[in-house]
CSV table of C-alpha atoms and ligand atoms in Angstrom, one decimal:
chain,number,residue,atom,x,y,z
S,255,MET,CA,-6.4,15.6,0.9
S,256,ARG,CA,-9.2,13.6,2.3
S,257,LEU,CA,-9.4,10.1,0.8
S,258,GLU,CA,-12.5,8.0,0.8
S,259,GLY,CA,-12.4,4.3,0.1
S,260,SER,CA,-14.5,1.2,0.2
S,261,CYS,CA,-14.4,-2.5,-0.5
S,262,HIS,CA,-16.1,-4.0,-3.5
S,263,CYS,CA,-19.2,-5.3,-1.8
S,264,GLY,CA,-19.7,-2.0,0.1
S,265,ALA,CA,-19.8,-3.6,3.6
S,266,VAL,CA,-16.7,-1.5,4.6
S,267,ARG,CA,-16.2,2.2,3.9
S,268,PHE,CA,-13.4,4.3,5.2
S,269,ALA,CA,-11.9,7.8,5.0
S,270,LEU,CA,-8.7,9.4,6.1
S,271,GLN,CA,-6.5,12.4,5.7
S,272,SER,CA,-3.5,12.0,3.4
S,273,ARG,CA,-0.5,14.3,2.7
S,274,HIS,CA,0.9,11.6,0.4
S,275,PRO,CA,-1.9,10.5,-1.9
S,276,TYR,CA,0.1,9.9,-5.2
S,277,PRO,CA,-0.1,6.2,-6.3
S,278,PHE,CA,3.5,6.0,-7.4
S,279,ASN,CA,4.9,3.1,-5.4
S,280,LEU,CA,4.4,-0.2,-7.2
S,281,CYS,CA,5.5,-3.2,-5.1
S,282,TYR,CA,6.1,-6.5,-6.9
S,283,CYS,CA,6.7,-8.6,-3.8
S,284,SER,CA,4.9,-11.9,-3.5
S,285,ILE,CA,2.7,-10.6,-0.6
S,286,CYS,CA,1.5,-7.7,-2.6
S,287,ARG,CA,1.0,-9.7,-5.7
S,288,LYS,CA,-0.9,-12.6,-4.1
S,289,THR,CA,-3.0,-10.6,-1.7
S,290,ALA,CA,-3.7,-7.4,-3.7
S,291,GLY,CA,-2.0,-7.2,-7.0
S,292,GLY,CA,-3.5,-9.4,-9.7
S,293,GLY,CA,-1.6,-7.5,-12.3
S,294,GLY,CA,1.7,-8.2,-10.6
S,295,TYR,CA,2.0,-5.4,-8.1
S,296,ALA,CA,0.0,-3.4,-5.4
S,297,ILE,CA,0.2,0.3,-4.6
S,298,ASN,CA,0.1,1.7,-1.1
S,299,LEU,CA,-0.6,5.4,-0.3
S,300,GLY,CA,0.5,7.3,2.9
S,301,GLY,CA,-2.0,8.6,5.4
S,302,ASP,CA,-2.6,9.8,8.9
S,303,PHE,CA,-3.7,6.9,11.1
S,304,ALA,CA,-5.4,9.2,13.7
S,305,SER,CA,-7.7,10.4,11.0
S,306,LEU,CA,-8.9,7.0,9.9
S,307,GLU,CA,-12.7,6.6,10.1
S,308,VAL,CA,-14.2,3.2,9.4
S,309,VAL,CA,-17.8,2.2,8.8
S,310,GLY,CA,-18.5,-1.6,8.9
S,311,ARG,CA,-15.5,-2.4,11.0
S,312,GLU,CA,-17.1,-5.7,12.1
S,313,HIS,CA,-16.5,-6.9,8.5
S,314,VAL,CA,-12.8,-6.0,8.6
S,315,ARG,CA,-10.3,-8.9,8.9
S,316,VAL,CA,-6.5,-8.8,9.4
S,317,TYR,CA,-3.8,-10.8,7.7
S,318,HIS,CA,-0.3,-11.0,9.1
S,319,ALA,CA,1.8,-12.1,6.1
S,320,LYS,CA,3.8,-15.3,6.6
S,321,MET,CA,7.4,-14.8,5.4
S,322,ARG,CA,9.9,-17.5,4.7
S,323,GLU,CA,13.4,-17.2,3.3
S,324,PRO,CA,14.5,-19.9,0.9
S,325,GLY,CA,15.7,-22.9,3.0
S,326,GLN,CA,14.0,-21.6,6.2
S,327,ALA,CA,11.8,-24.2,7.9
S,328,ASP,CA,9.4,-22.0,9.8
S,329,ALA,CA,7.6,-19.0,8.4
S,330,GLU,CA,7.8,-15.8,10.4
S,331,GLU,CA,4.8,-13.6,10.8
S,332,SER,CA,5.0,-10.0,9.7
S,333,PRO,CA,3.9,-7.5,12.4
S,334,ALA,CA,2.2,-5.5,9.6
S,335,GLU,CA,-1.6,-5.7,9.7
S,336,ARG,CA,-3.2,-6.1,6.2
S,337,HIS,CA,-6.8,-5.1,6.6
S,338,PHE,CA,-9.3,-6.6,4.2
S,339,CYS,CA,-13.1,-7.1,3.8
S,340,GLY,CA,-14.1,-10.5,5.2
S,341,ILE,CA,-17.0,-10.7,2.8
S,342,CYS,CA,-15.5,-9.7,-0.6
S,343,ALA,CA,-11.8,-9.9,0.2
S,344,SER,CA,-10.9,-6.4,-1.1
S,345,CYS,CA,-7.6,-5.2,0.4
S,346,LEU,CA,-8.3,-2.0,2.3
S,347,TRP,CA,-5.3,-0.7,4.2
S,348,LEU,CA,-2.0,-1.7,5.9
S,349,TRP,CA,-1.1,-0.6,9.4
S,350,ASP,CA,2.2,-1.4,11.0
S,351,PRO,CA,2.8,-1.1,14.8
S,352,ARG,CA,6.4,-0.1,14.0
S,353,TRP,CA,5.1,3.1,12.4
S,354,PRO,CA,1.9,3.6,14.4
S,355,ASP,CA,1.1,7.1,13.3
S,356,LEU,CA,0.9,6.1,9.6
S,357,VAL,CA,-1.7,4.1,7.7
S,358,HIS,CA,-1.2,2.9,4.1
S,359,PRO,CA,-4.5,2.5,2.2
S,360,PHE,CA,-4.3,0.4,-1.0
S,361,ALA,CA,-4.8,2.7,-4.0
S,362,SER,CA,-7.2,0.0,-5.4
S,363,ALA,CA,-9.7,0.6,-2.6
S,364,ILE,CA,-9.8,4.4,-2.9
S,365,ASP,CA,-12.9,6.0,-4.5
S,366,SER,CA,-11.6,9.6,-4.5
S,367,ALA,CA,-9.9,10.8,-7.7
S,368,LEU,CA,-6.2,10.3,-7.0
S,369,PRO,CA,-3.7,12.5,-8.6
S,370,LYS,CA,-1.7,11.0,-11.4
S,371,PRO,CA,2.0,10.5,-10.5
S,372,PRO,CA,4.6,12.3,-12.7
S,373,GLU,CA,7.0,9.4,-12.1
S,374,ARG,CA,6.8,6.0,-10.5
S,375,THR,CA,8.9,3.8,-8.3
S,376,HIS,CA,9.0,0.1,-9.0
S,377,LEU,CA,10.2,-1.9,-6.0
S,378,MET,CA,10.9,-5.4,-5.0
S,379,LEU,CA,11.5,-6.2,-8.7
S,380,ALA,CA,13.7,-9.2,-7.6
S,381,SER,CA,10.5,-10.8,-6.4
S,382,LYS,CA,8.3,-10.1,-9.4
S,383,ALA,CA,6.6,-12.9,-11.2
S,384,SER,CA,8.3,-14.1,-14.4
S,385,TRP,CA,5.3,-13.2,-16.6
S,386,VAL,CA,5.1,-9.6,-15.3
S,387,GLU,CA,6.6,-7.0,-17.7
S,388,PRO,CA,6.8,-3.8,-15.7
S,389,ALA,CA,5.8,-0.7,-17.7
S,390,ILE,CA,8.8,1.5,-16.9
S,391,GLY,CA,8.3,5.2,-17.8
S,392,PRO,CA,11.2,7.4,-18.8
S,393,SER,CA,11.5,9.1,-15.3
S,394,ASP,CA,10.6,5.9,-13.3
S,395,ARG,CA,13.0,4.5,-10.7
S,396,GLN,CA,13.6,0.7,-10.3
S,397,PHE,CA,14.7,-1.2,-7.2
S,398,ALA,CA,15.5,-4.9,-6.7
S,399,GLY,CA,14.5,-4.5,-3.1
S,400,TYR,CA,13.2,-1.6,-1.0
S,401,PRO,CA,14.3,1.9,-1.9
S,402,ALA,CA,15.7,4.2,0.8
S,403,GLU,CA,13.2,6.8,-0.3
S,404,SER,CA,9.9,6.6,1.7
S,405,ILE,CA,6.4,7.4,0.4
S,406,SER,CA,6.7,10.7,2.3
S,407,ASP,CA,10.2,11.4,1.0
S,408,TRP,CA,9.0,11.0,-2.6
S,409,HIS,CA,6.2,13.5,-2.2
S,410,GLU,CA,8.6,16.0,-0.5
S,411,ARG,CA,11.3,15.6,-3.2
S,412,LEU,CA,8.7,16.4,-6.0
S,413,GLY,CA,7.0,19.1,-4.0
S,414,LEU,CA,3.7,17.1,-4.1
S,415,ALA,CA,2.8,16.8,-0.4
S,416,ASP,CA,-0.8,17.8,0.0
S,417,ASP,CA,-1.9,19.8,3.0
S,418,ALA,CA,-5.4,20.5,1.8
O,365,ZN,ZN1,-16.6,-6.1,1.0
O,366,ZN,ZN1,4.9,-5.6,-1.5
């Protein structure tokens, strides 16, 4: 399906083609929580990078997450590019040079009506904030770290990949 999104102030608008638009993947890691997930997690969707159209690109800024293991002196920089609006700070999409054909818009920035997922994946639960009580549904899956199943795999398993 075609997804349309925007930041809160409206300076940036974007659109892309997505075969994997279900917002099922809730990540509780500290990067997602601090940059995009005030409720304790953020949700990325899967899309086709070649189809990404951006209006207001001059307002888009990029954050490379600083990552530091406990006891490690120097932070390492993630190669992933977290794109956000430089005016209102809305998180827009993530692009990673390790998977250059994909783009991962944040569900929170999408204006199109997204389909409701029949089950959810809760990942990076080992990193969740202590005050966050995940709402685990009866069919939901839970992972302390990253699951082996990708966003694409999840859609294929459930027969929900969207070619429209
Ligand atoms: Zn904005
Ligand atoms: Zn995360």
